């Protein structure tokens, strides 16, 4: 695709941005020229997402293909495949912290809640963009006009989802007046 080639040329000239992944550098959505394309932000994020689990499932097929070359396969390719597997496993398994108390707390809650997967939030721009795109796709967010409100979304709560019921809201404060006129003290 010429848009990817343009991104590669921009990278060579020091203009294009990228995101490091276990499989190498990939463009961020803002670094691809998507002018004239009718494609949603969610679709772009999905296309640029590197699914470590999917890549790990593919590795045995790559190894099988490599095995078909026997001793003619350059050793460097085998090393690259092994390194790729290690990077993919690190990407999926390693938390972005060494804080022992936090790791213990997460382990405790994982054993209590038994989630299918734990996602460690890194606070990266790519993660923010991915989460926003998922919420747009789910209908939780509505992307606002980029020209008028750059990087802005509308998020409405469901009217059936009552955030708080005044008669059941108790505020703990030193003085009753600090609890406010509509709260219990």
PDB file of N, CA and C in Angstrom, residues 1 14 20 56 63 78 80-81 83 104 108 125 141-142 144 160 175 181 184:
ATOM      1  N   UNK A   1       0.845  -1.174   0.000  1.00  0.00           N
ATOM      2  CA  UNK A   1       0.000   0.000   0.000  1.00  0.00           C
ATOM      3  C   UNK A   1       0.890   1.237   0.000  1.00  0.00           C
ATOM      4  N   UNK A  14      13.092  10.705   9.342  1.00  0.00           N
ATOM      5  CA  UNK A  14      12.964  11.203  10.705  1.00  0.00           C
ATOM      6  C   UNK A  14      11.688  11.965  11.000  1.00  0.00           C
ATOM      7  N   UNK A  20       6.532   0.832  19.151  1.00  0.00           N
ATOM      8  CA  UNK A  20       7.307  -0.407  19.226  1.00  0.00           C
ATOM      9  C   UNK A  20       6.403  -1.545  19.681  1.00  0.00           C
ATOM     10  N   UNK A  56       1.472 -15.915  18.631  1.00  0.00           N
ATOM     11  CA  UNK A  56       1.983 -17.128  19.291  1.00  0.00           C
ATOM     12  C   UNK A  56       1.350 -18.390  18.711  1.00  0.00           C
ATOM     13  N   UNK A  63       7.509 -22.451  12.323  1.00  0.00           N
ATOM     14  CA  UNK A  63       8.567 -23.418  12.634  1.00  0.00           C
ATOM     15  C   UNK A  63       8.485 -24.620  11.699  1.00  0.00           C
ATOM     16  N   UNK A  78      16.356 -18.986  12.622  1.00  0.00           N
ATOM     17  CA  UNK A  78      15.912 -19.725  13.812  1.00  0.00           C
ATOM     18  C   UNK A  78      16.054 -18.862  15.064  1.00  0.00           C
ATOM     19  N   UNK A  80      16.002 -15.571  15.165  1.00  0.00           N
ATOM     20  CA  UNK A  80      14.973 -14.535  15.087  1.00  0.00           C
ATOM     21  C   UNK A  80      13.615 -15.064  15.545  1.00  0.00           C
ATOM     22  N   UNK A  81      13.293 -16.292  15.147  1.00  0.00           N
ATOM     23  CA  UNK A  81      12.005 -16.875  15.536  1.00  0.00           C
ATOM     24  C   UNK A  81      11.938 -17.098  17.048  1.00  0.00           C
ATOM     25  N   UNK A  83      13.680 -15.451  19.323  1.00  0.00           N
ATOM     26  CA  UNK A  83      13.605 -14.111  19.934  1.00  0.00           C
ATOM     27  C   UNK A  83      12.191 -13.533  19.827  1.00  0.00           C
ATOM     28  N   UNK A 104       1.258  -8.201  44.346  1.00  0.00           N
ATOM     29  CA  UNK A 104       0.558  -9.099  45.273  1.00  0.00           C
ATOM     30  C   UNK A 104      -0.936  -8.795  45.296  1.00  0.00           C
ATOM     31  N   UNK A 108      -3.832 -11.390  44.198  1.00  0.00           N
ATOM     32  CA  UNK A 108      -4.923 -11.729  45.113  1.00  0.00           C
ATOM     33  C   UNK A 108      -6.280 -11.544  44.425  1.00  0.00           C
ATOM     34  N   UNK A 125      -0.321   6.771  24.770  1.00  0.00           N
ATOM     35  CA  UNK A 125      -1.254   7.396  23.839  1.00  0.00           C
ATOM     36  C   UNK A 125      -1.958   6.331  22.999  1.00  0.00           C
ATOM     37  N   UNK A 141     -19.084   5.826  23.527  1.00  0.00           N
ATOM     38  CA  UNK A 141     -18.589   7.145  23.137  1.00  0.00           C
ATOM     39  C   UNK A 141     -19.143   7.511  21.764  1.00  0.00           C
ATOM     40  N   UNK A 142     -19.315   8.797  21.540  1.00  0.00           N
ATOM     41  CA  UNK A 142     -19.620   9.330  20.210  1.00  0.00           C
ATOM     42  C   UNK A 142     -18.490  10.300  19.885  1.00  0.00           C
ATOM     43  N   UNK A 144     -16.727  13.314  18.435  1.00  0.00           N
ATOM     44  CA  UNK A 144     -17.185  14.638  18.027  1.00  0.00           C
ATOM     45  C   UNK A 144     -16.408  15.103  16.790  1.00  0.00           C
ATOM     46  N   UNK A 160     -31.205   4.655  32.917  1.00  0.00           N
ATOM     47  CA  UNK A 160     -31.609   3.623  33.887  1.00  0.00           C
ATOM     48  C   UNK A 160     -30.500   3.348  34.902  1.00  0.00           C
ATOM     49  N   UNK A 175     -17.929  18.419  59.790  1.00  0.00           N
ATOM     50  CA  UNK A 175     -19.091  19.260  60.074  1.00  0.00           C
ATOM     51  C   UNK A 175     -20.253  18.853  59.183  1.00  0.00           C
ATOM     52  N   UNK A 181     -26.488  20.137  51.213  1.00  0.00           N
ATOM     53  CA  UNK A 181     -27.921  20.175  51.560  1.00  0.00           C
ATOM     54  C   UNK A 181     -28.690  18.927  51.138  1.00  0.00           C
ATOM     55  N   UNK A 184     -26.967  12.943  53.321  1.00  0.00           N
ATOM     56  CA  UNK A 184     -27.044  12.570  54.736  1.00  0.00           C
ATOM     57  C   UNK A 184     -25.648  12.694  55.331  1.00  0.00           C
TER      58      UNK A 184
END
